[in-house]
Short mmCIF file of C-alpha atoms and ligand atoms in Angstrom, two decimals:
data_model
loop_
_atom_site.label_atom_id
_atom_site.label_comp_id
_atom_site.label_asym_id
_atom_site.label_seq_id
_atom_site.Cartn_x
_atom_site.Cartn_y
_atom_site.Cartn_z
CA MET A 1 -31.17 -80.30 86.02
CA SER A 2 -34.15 -80.50 88.32
CA LYS A 3 -37.59 -81.27 87.03
CA THR A 4 -40.17 -78.47 86.97
CA TYR A 5 -43.93 -78.85 87.12
CA ASN A 6 -46.41 -76.13 86.26
CA ILE A 7 -49.37 -76.09 88.60
CA ALA A 8 -52.57 -74.09 88.13
CA VAL A 9 -53.95 -73.02 91.49
CA LEU A 10 -57.65 -72.26 91.95
CA PRO A 11 -58.03 -71.20 95.59
CA GLY A 12 -61.73 -70.46 95.04
CA ASP A 13 -64.19 -69.39 97.71
CA GLY A 14 -64.49 -69.18 101.49
CA THR A 15 -61.73 -71.07 103.27
CA GLY A 16 -60.32 -72.37 99.95
CA PRO A 17 -57.45 -69.85 99.84
CA GLU A 18 -56.38 -70.67 103.41
CA VAL A 19 -56.16 -74.42 102.86
CA VAL A 20 -54.47 -74.01 99.48
CA ARG A 21 -51.85 -71.76 101.11
CA GLU A 22 -50.95 -74.55 103.56
CA ALA A 23 -50.94 -77.23 100.87
CA ILE A 24 -48.48 -75.14 98.84
CA LYS A 25 -46.29 -74.73 101.92
CA VAL A 26 -46.11 -78.52 102.26
CA LEU A 27 -45.64 -79.10 98.52
CA ASP A 28 -42.76 -76.63 98.46
CA ALA A 29 -41.11 -78.36 101.41
CA ALA A 30 -41.37 -81.67 99.54
CA ALA A 31 -40.07 -80.12 96.32
CA THR A 32 -37.02 -78.68 98.07
CA LYS A 33 -36.25 -81.97 99.77
CA TYR A 34 -36.67 -84.13 96.67
CA ALA A 35 -35.09 -81.65 94.26
CA PHE A 36 -37.85 -80.68 91.90
CA LYS A 37 -39.57 -77.39 91.29
CA LEU A 38 -43.21 -76.36 91.33
CA ASN A 39 -44.30 -73.23 89.46
CA TYR A 40 -47.71 -71.93 90.43
CA GLU A 41 -50.11 -69.80 88.47
CA THR A 42 -53.20 -68.62 90.35
CA TYR A 43 -56.66 -68.17 88.85
CA ASP A 44 -59.42 -66.28 90.69
CA TYR A 45 -62.37 -68.42 89.54
CA GLY A 46 -65.10 -68.49 92.17
CA GLY A 47 -67.97 -66.60 93.75
CA ASP A 48 -66.29 -63.22 94.23
CA ARG A 49 -65.16 -63.06 90.64
CA PHE A 50 -68.63 -64.06 89.47
CA LEU A 51 -70.31 -61.35 91.59
CA ARG A 52 -67.85 -58.79 90.24
CA THR A 53 -67.88 -59.72 86.56
CA ASP A 54 -71.10 -61.71 86.05
CA GLU A 55 -69.04 -64.40 84.34
CA VAL A 56 -68.80 -67.85 85.96
CA LEU A 57 -65.83 -69.04 83.93
CA PRO A 58 -64.08 -67.42 80.98
CA GLU A 59 -64.55 -69.16 77.67
CA ASN A 60 -60.90 -70.18 77.38
CA ALA A 61 -60.58 -71.48 80.98
CA ALA A 62 -60.40 -75.19 80.16
CA ASP A 63 -57.98 -74.59 77.28
CA ASP A 64 -55.75 -72.50 79.54
CA LEU A 65 -55.76 -75.15 82.25
CA ARG A 66 -54.97 -77.94 79.80
CA LYS A 67 -51.45 -76.55 79.49
CA PHE A 68 -50.56 -77.29 83.11
CA ASP A 69 -49.16 -80.47 84.63
CA ALA A 70 -51.86 -80.45 87.32
CA ILE A 71 -54.48 -78.26 89.00
CA LEU A 72 -54.92 -77.66 92.73
CA LEU A 73 -58.37 -76.46 93.78
CA GLY A 74 -59.43 -75.06 97.17
CA ALA A 75 -63.22 -74.87 97.29
CA ILE A 76 -66.13 -73.63 95.22
CA GLY A 77 -69.35 -72.24 96.76
CA HIS A 78 -70.34 -68.73 97.87
CA PRO A 79 -73.15 -67.75 100.28
CA ASP A 80 -74.28 -64.85 98.02
CA VAL A 81 -74.56 -67.00 94.90
CA LYS A 82 -77.53 -69.31 94.36
CA PRO A 83 -76.50 -72.97 94.89
CA GLY A 84 -75.76 -74.74 91.64
CA ILE A 85 -74.38 -71.84 89.61
CA LEU A 86 -70.76 -72.07 90.70
CA GLU A 87 -70.79 -75.82 91.35
CA LYS A 88 -72.10 -76.57 87.87
CA GLY A 89 -70.43 -73.64 86.12
CA ILE A 90 -66.93 -74.15 87.53
CA LEU A 91 -66.36 -77.47 89.26
CA LEU A 92 -68.49 -79.74 87.09
CA LYS A 93 -67.70 -77.82 83.90
CA LEU A 94 -63.96 -78.23 84.43
CA ARG A 95 -64.33 -81.93 85.28
CA PHE A 96 -66.29 -82.48 82.05
CA ASP A 97 -64.33 -80.16 79.73
CA LEU A 98 -61.00 -81.61 80.88
CA ASP A 99 -62.50 -85.11 80.65
CA GLN A 100 -61.41 -85.97 84.19
CA TYR A 101 -63.35 -89.18 84.03
CA ILE A 102 -62.15 -90.62 87.32
CA ASN A 103 -62.83 -89.20 90.75
CA LEU A 104 -60.42 -90.96 93.05
CA ARG A 105 -61.36 -90.74 96.73
CA PRO A 106 -59.31 -92.57 99.33
CA VAL A 107 -61.11 -93.40 102.57
CA LYS A 108 -58.28 -93.64 105.02
CA LEU A 109 -58.42 -93.26 108.79
CA TYR A 110 -55.18 -91.65 109.97
CA PRO A 111 -53.74 -92.47 113.43
CA SER A 112 -55.61 -91.09 116.47
CA VAL A 113 -58.35 -89.55 114.32
CA ASP A 114 -61.83 -90.01 115.78
CA THR A 115 -64.18 -92.16 113.73
CA PRO A 116 -67.88 -92.55 114.46
CA LEU A 117 -67.48 -96.28 113.71
CA LYS A 118 -67.39 -98.25 116.93
CA ASP A 119 -64.33 -100.46 117.47
CA LYS A 120 -62.75 -99.57 114.11
CA GLY A 121 -59.26 -98.19 113.64
CA PRO A 122 -56.79 -97.30 110.88
CA ALA A 123 -56.29 -100.97 109.98
CA ASP A 124 -60.02 -101.31 109.22
CA ILE A 125 -60.68 -98.09 107.35
CA ASP A 126 -58.33 -97.97 104.39
CA TYR A 127 -59.89 -98.29 100.96
CA VAL A 128 -60.36 -96.23 97.83
CA VAL A 129 -63.49 -95.28 95.91
CA VAL A 130 -63.16 -94.90 92.15
CA ARG A 131 -66.11 -92.71 91.21
CA GLU A 132 -66.97 -92.37 87.53
CA ASN A 133 -66.76 -88.63 86.97
CA SER A 134 -67.86 -87.87 83.40
CA GLY A 135 -71.38 -89.15 83.00
CA GLY A 136 -74.41 -90.76 84.58
CA ILE A 137 -77.22 -88.65 85.93
CA TYR A 138 -74.79 -85.70 86.17
CA THR A 139 -74.69 -85.30 82.39
CA GLY A 140 -77.87 -87.06 81.22
CA THR A 141 -80.50 -84.85 79.71
CA GLY A 142 -83.56 -83.60 81.53
CA GLY A 143 -86.16 -80.93 81.67
CA PHE A 144 -89.54 -79.79 82.87
CA SER A 145 -92.86 -79.67 81.19
CA ARG A 146 -95.87 -77.74 82.50
CA LYS A 147 -93.52 -76.15 85.01
CA GLY A 148 -95.17 -74.46 87.95
CA THR A 149 -98.48 -76.30 87.54
CA THR A 150 -99.74 -79.29 89.49
CA ASP A 151 -99.36 -81.30 86.26
CA GLU A 152 -95.64 -80.59 86.17
CA VAL A 153 -93.30 -83.33 84.97
CA ALA A 154 -89.56 -83.30 85.70
CA VAL A 155 -87.16 -85.72 84.05
CA GLN A 156 -83.45 -86.32 84.69
CA SER A 157 -81.95 -89.31 82.98
CA MET A 158 -79.02 -91.51 83.85
CA VAL A 159 -76.97 -92.09 80.71
CA TYR A 160 -73.85 -94.21 80.29
CA THR A 161 -72.03 -95.32 77.19
CA HIS A 162 -70.09 -98.57 76.99
CA GLU A 163 -66.92 -96.55 76.50
CA GLN A 164 -67.46 -94.45 79.64
CA VAL A 165 -68.12 -97.55 81.70
CA ALA A 166 -65.23 -99.53 80.22
CA ARG A 167 -62.59 -96.83 80.67
CA CYS A 168 -63.61 -96.29 84.28
CA LEU A 169 -63.63 -99.99 85.09
CA ARG A 170 -60.28 -100.53 83.39
CA TYR A 171 -58.79 -97.71 85.48
CA ALA A 172 -60.28 -99.24 88.63
CA PHE A 173 -58.85 -102.69 87.86
CA GLU A 174 -55.44 -101.21 87.10
CA TYR A 175 -55.57 -99.13 90.26
CA THR A 176 -56.45 -102.22 92.32
CA ARG A 177 -53.51 -104.07 90.80
CA ARG A 178 -51.15 -101.17 91.50
CA ARG A 179 -52.42 -100.77 95.05
CA ALA A 180 -51.60 -104.43 95.66
CA LYS A 181 -53.44 -104.58 98.99
CA ASP A 182 -56.19 -107.22 98.86
CA ASN A 183 -56.48 -107.43 95.06
CA THR A 184 -60.22 -107.00 95.37
CA LEU A 185 -62.40 -104.70 93.30
CA ALA A 186 -66.03 -104.24 94.34
CA LEU A 187 -68.61 -102.90 91.92
CA CYS A 188 -71.25 -100.81 93.68
CA GLY A 189 -74.48 -100.69 91.67
CA LYS A 190 -78.21 -101.25 91.80
CA THR A 191 -78.84 -104.07 89.34
CA ASN A 192 -82.17 -104.93 90.99
CA VAL A 193 -83.75 -101.61 90.03
CA LEU A 194 -81.52 -99.75 87.55
CA THR A 195 -81.75 -102.78 85.30
CA TYR A 196 -80.31 -101.06 82.23
CA VAL A 197 -77.46 -98.87 83.43
CA TYR A 198 -76.09 -101.20 86.09
CA ASP A 199 -76.67 -104.23 83.91
CA LEU A 200 -74.22 -102.62 81.47
CA TRP A 201 -71.77 -101.88 84.31
CA GLU A 202 -71.98 -105.44 85.62
CA ARG A 203 -71.48 -107.09 82.23
CA VAL A 204 -68.48 -104.92 81.35
CA PHE A 205 -67.08 -105.40 84.88
CA HIS A 206 -67.00 -109.18 84.49
CA ASP A 207 -65.88 -109.11 80.84
CA ILE A 208 -62.87 -106.88 81.52
CA GLY A 209 -62.09 -108.57 84.83
CA GLU A 210 -62.09 -112.02 83.34
CA SER A 211 -60.14 -111.24 80.21
CA GLU A 212 -57.60 -108.71 81.51
CA PHE A 213 -57.41 -108.86 85.30
CA ASN A 214 -57.87 -112.45 86.26
CA GLU A 215 -55.87 -112.14 89.47
CA ILE A 216 -58.22 -109.42 90.82
CA ARG A 217 -61.13 -110.75 92.84
CA ARG A 218 -64.50 -109.29 91.82
CA ASP A 219 -67.24 -108.47 94.33
CA TYR A 220 -70.61 -106.90 93.70
CA TYR A 221 -72.77 -104.89 96.16
CA HIS A 222 -75.97 -102.93 95.68
CA VAL A 223 -75.45 -99.30 96.70
CA ASP A 224 -77.74 -99.51 99.72
CA ALA A 225 -75.87 -102.56 101.01
CA THR A 226 -72.55 -100.83 100.27
CA CYS A 227 -73.55 -98.07 102.72
CA MET A 228 -74.36 -100.65 105.35
CA TRP A 229 -71.06 -102.50 105.01
CA MET A 230 -69.03 -99.28 104.86
CA VAL A 231 -70.30 -98.71 108.40
CA LYS A 232 -70.32 -102.26 109.74
CA ASN A 233 -67.36 -103.90 107.97
CA PRO A 234 -65.22 -101.27 106.21
CA GLU A 235 -62.28 -103.69 106.36
CA TRP A 236 -63.96 -105.74 103.60
CA PHE A 237 -63.15 -103.06 101.05
CA ASP A 238 -59.99 -102.54 99.03
CA VAL A 239 -61.20 -100.63 95.97
CA ILE A 240 -64.85 -99.79 95.18
CA VAL A 241 -65.86 -98.67 91.68
CA THR A 242 -69.19 -97.01 90.99
CA GLY A 243 -71.12 -94.51 88.87
CA ASN A 244 -71.11 -90.76 89.37
CA MET A 245 -74.17 -90.27 91.60
CA PHE A 246 -73.61 -93.27 93.86
CA GLY A 247 -69.94 -92.29 94.09
CA ASP A 248 -70.88 -88.79 95.22
CA ILE A 249 -73.10 -90.16 97.97
CA ILE A 250 -70.97 -93.00 99.31
CA THR A 251 -67.83 -90.86 99.45
CA ASP A 252 -69.47 -88.44 101.88
CA LEU A 253 -70.32 -91.44 104.03
CA GLY A 254 -66.73 -92.63 103.64
CA ALA A 255 -65.41 -89.17 104.52
CA ILE A 256 -67.25 -89.04 107.83
CA THR A 257 -65.86 -92.46 108.77
CA GLN A 258 -62.33 -91.14 108.23
CA GLY A 259 -62.84 -88.09 110.43
CA GLY A 260 -64.86 -85.75 108.25
CA MET A 261 -64.32 -83.09 105.61
CA GLY A 262 -61.22 -81.73 107.35
CA ILE A 263 -59.22 -84.73 106.20
CA ALA A 264 -60.95 -86.11 103.08
CA ALA A 265 -59.19 -85.51 99.75
CA GLY A 266 -59.90 -86.41 96.17
CA GLY A 267 -58.52 -86.23 92.68
CA ASN A 268 -60.37 -85.60 89.43
CA ILE A 269 -58.19 -87.64 87.14
CA ASN A 270 -57.75 -87.66 83.41
CA PRO A 271 -55.16 -90.42 83.05
CA GLU A 272 -54.25 -89.11 79.60
CA GLY A 273 -54.51 -85.40 80.40
CA VAL A 274 -54.53 -82.85 83.20
CA SER A 275 -55.94 -83.77 86.60
CA MET A 276 -57.40 -81.58 89.35
CA PHE A 277 -56.98 -82.22 93.07
CA GLU A 278 -59.27 -80.92 95.79
CA PRO A 279 -60.31 -81.33 99.39
CA ILE A 280 -63.78 -82.85 99.10
CA GLY A 281 -65.40 -80.56 101.68
CA GLY A 282 -66.95 -77.23 100.72
CA SER A 283 -65.93 -73.62 101.15
CA ALA A 284 -67.08 -73.44 104.83
CA PRO A 285 -67.90 -69.70 104.53
CA LYS A 286 -68.51 -69.16 108.23
CA TYR A 287 -64.88 -69.99 109.02
CA THR A 288 -63.39 -67.75 106.31
CA ASP A 289 -60.26 -65.80 107.28
CA GLN A 290 -60.25 -67.06 110.86
CA ASN A 291 -57.25 -69.34 110.40
CA VAL A 292 -59.16 -72.21 112.03
CA ILE A 293 -60.03 -74.45 109.07
CA ASN A 294 -58.31 -77.83 108.84
CA PRO A 295 -55.86 -77.77 105.91
CA LEU A 296 -55.09 -81.51 106.02
CA ALA A 297 -57.64 -82.42 103.33
CA CYS A 298 -56.02 -79.98 100.92
CA ILE A 299 -52.55 -81.16 101.96
CA CYS A 300 -53.66 -84.74 101.21
CA ALA A 301 -55.00 -83.55 97.85
CA GLY A 302 -51.52 -82.14 97.20
CA GLN A 303 -50.09 -85.52 98.18
CA MET A 304 -52.29 -87.20 95.55
CA MET A 305 -51.12 -84.62 93.04
CA LEU A 306 -47.48 -85.54 93.72
CA GLU A 307 -48.30 -89.20 93.12
CA THR A 308 -49.94 -88.39 89.81
CA LEU A 309 -46.93 -86.30 88.78
CA GLY A 310 -44.80 -89.36 89.48
CA GLU A 311 -42.97 -87.85 92.49
CA MET A 312 -43.48 -90.99 94.57
CA ASP A 313 -40.85 -90.32 97.25
CA ALA A 314 -42.18 -86.82 97.85
CA ALA A 315 -45.75 -88.16 97.97
CA ALA A 316 -44.74 -90.82 100.49
CA ALA A 317 -42.99 -88.20 102.63
CA VAL A 318 -46.13 -86.03 102.73
CA GLU A 319 -48.27 -89.02 103.60
CA SER A 320 -45.95 -90.01 106.41
CA ALA A 321 -45.84 -86.40 107.68
CA VAL A 322 -49.65 -86.32 107.80
CA THR A 323 -49.56 -89.66 109.64
CA SER A 324 -47.31 -88.21 112.30
CA THR A 325 -49.29 -84.95 112.52
CA THR A 326 -52.82 -86.28 113.12
CA PRO A 327 -51.99 -87.61 116.62
CA LYS A 328 -50.92 -84.08 117.63
CA LEU A 329 -54.31 -82.56 116.77
CA LYS A 330 -57.18 -82.48 119.30
CA SER A 331 -59.74 -83.06 116.54
CA MET A 332 -60.17 -82.70 112.79
CA GLN A 333 -62.90 -80.07 113.22
CA ALA A 334 -62.50 -76.43 112.23
CA GLY A 335 -61.67 -74.47 115.37
CA GLY A 336 -61.13 -77.64 117.38
CA MET A 337 -57.69 -78.74 116.22
CA GLY A 338 -55.77 -77.16 119.10
CA TYR A 339 -53.71 -75.42 116.40
CA SER A 340 -54.41 -72.79 113.79
CA THR A 341 -54.58 -73.54 110.08
CA THR A 342 -51.11 -72.05 109.66
CA GLU A 343 -49.67 -74.11 112.51
CA VAL A 344 -51.02 -77.38 111.12
CA GLY A 345 -49.43 -76.54 107.77
CA ASP A 346 -46.17 -75.78 109.58
CA LEU A 347 -46.25 -79.08 111.48
CA VAL A 348 -46.63 -81.09 108.27
CA ALA A 349 -44.13 -79.01 106.29
CA GLU A 350 -41.47 -79.24 109.02
CA THR A 351 -41.87 -83.02 109.18
CA VAL A 352 -41.54 -83.31 105.41
CA GLY A 353 -38.64 -80.99 105.10
C1 IPM B 1 -68.41 -83.40 95.21
C2 IPM B 1 -69.48 -82.34 95.31
C3 IPM B 1 -69.91 -81.97 93.90
C4 IPM B 1 -70.46 -83.21 93.22
C5 IPM B 1 -70.92 -80.81 93.84
C6 IPM B 1 -70.43 -79.58 94.58
C7 IPM B 1 -71.28 -80.44 92.43
O1 IPM B 1 -70.54 -82.78 96.08
O2 IPM B 1 -67.34 -83.10 94.66
O3 IPM B 1 -68.63 -84.51 95.68
O4 IPM B 1 -71.66 -83.53 93.37
O5 IPM B 1 -69.69 -83.89 92.54
MN1 MN B 2 -70.22 -84.71 97.00
#
């Protein structure tokens, strides 16, 4: 009897539905080849639904989604909705409610993809950022006083518990061990200024590393220096672990070094629960329904989903199909691929299947 996985699909806004459609095409090709089944259930969460119903997310959304084996998300963000409402009300709310405390973001330069980094190639740009995804300044409290006056005060606090830090670091060490590349985990912090929060991170990093992961080499970089070395010497990195805000920022830098938002994928992981996979770019509204958006980021998100489901052969086949597809594309940019969205999906799916 073949194995069946139930997948919740959230195509979302803008070009989200188009890239999700291609990812599903590739996932189905992999499922057929490796003899498992994927059942999809689609949810219409996003800007259009919000404008129609005035509800960002139904009350039971997280509970509904918890029943699935994984979630595939297209993009959230709508030009007619004020920035922040959908991002916070859907994307961040699901990450927090489903306790997806890891945001896993590979920075991998595929063959023949243009990188803005001079003299660097696929052998140099191949590392993974483990971004803490459940806390930090994203969930710390804040507020205004005397709003709208010249005496206004705004506060937004960065809050981490020992448990949040420890579970993220433990995941990062385990991931580094499993990856078995350079056995090096780098903590990205700011211990010279954020002397409370990153002091905690650094202490727990060395405690856990020394007692449980002695064979993993530990490096430390301040976040500003991390940005510098990601540009100058990306080959130094194997796995980088960092807090939520720094992780958000450095993974956009990482994404542009791997060819941009057309190819960058990520996973919001709850190692004990349901995880959600997404291309890390936005909804790109101006390209909606033109069949020109690059679906590779969403296809790579699907690849990460297969890995998390434990379908390693299928995941490897998708990865290798992407590797043989990138050299055929003129660029990773929307409208500049030399192929339509549908055709890129076809190229990958045919190679898999
Ligand atoms: C990301 C995005 C989100 C974040 C936004 C849209 C809330 O930038 O996934 O990196 O800041 O986490
Ligand atoms: Mn971001």
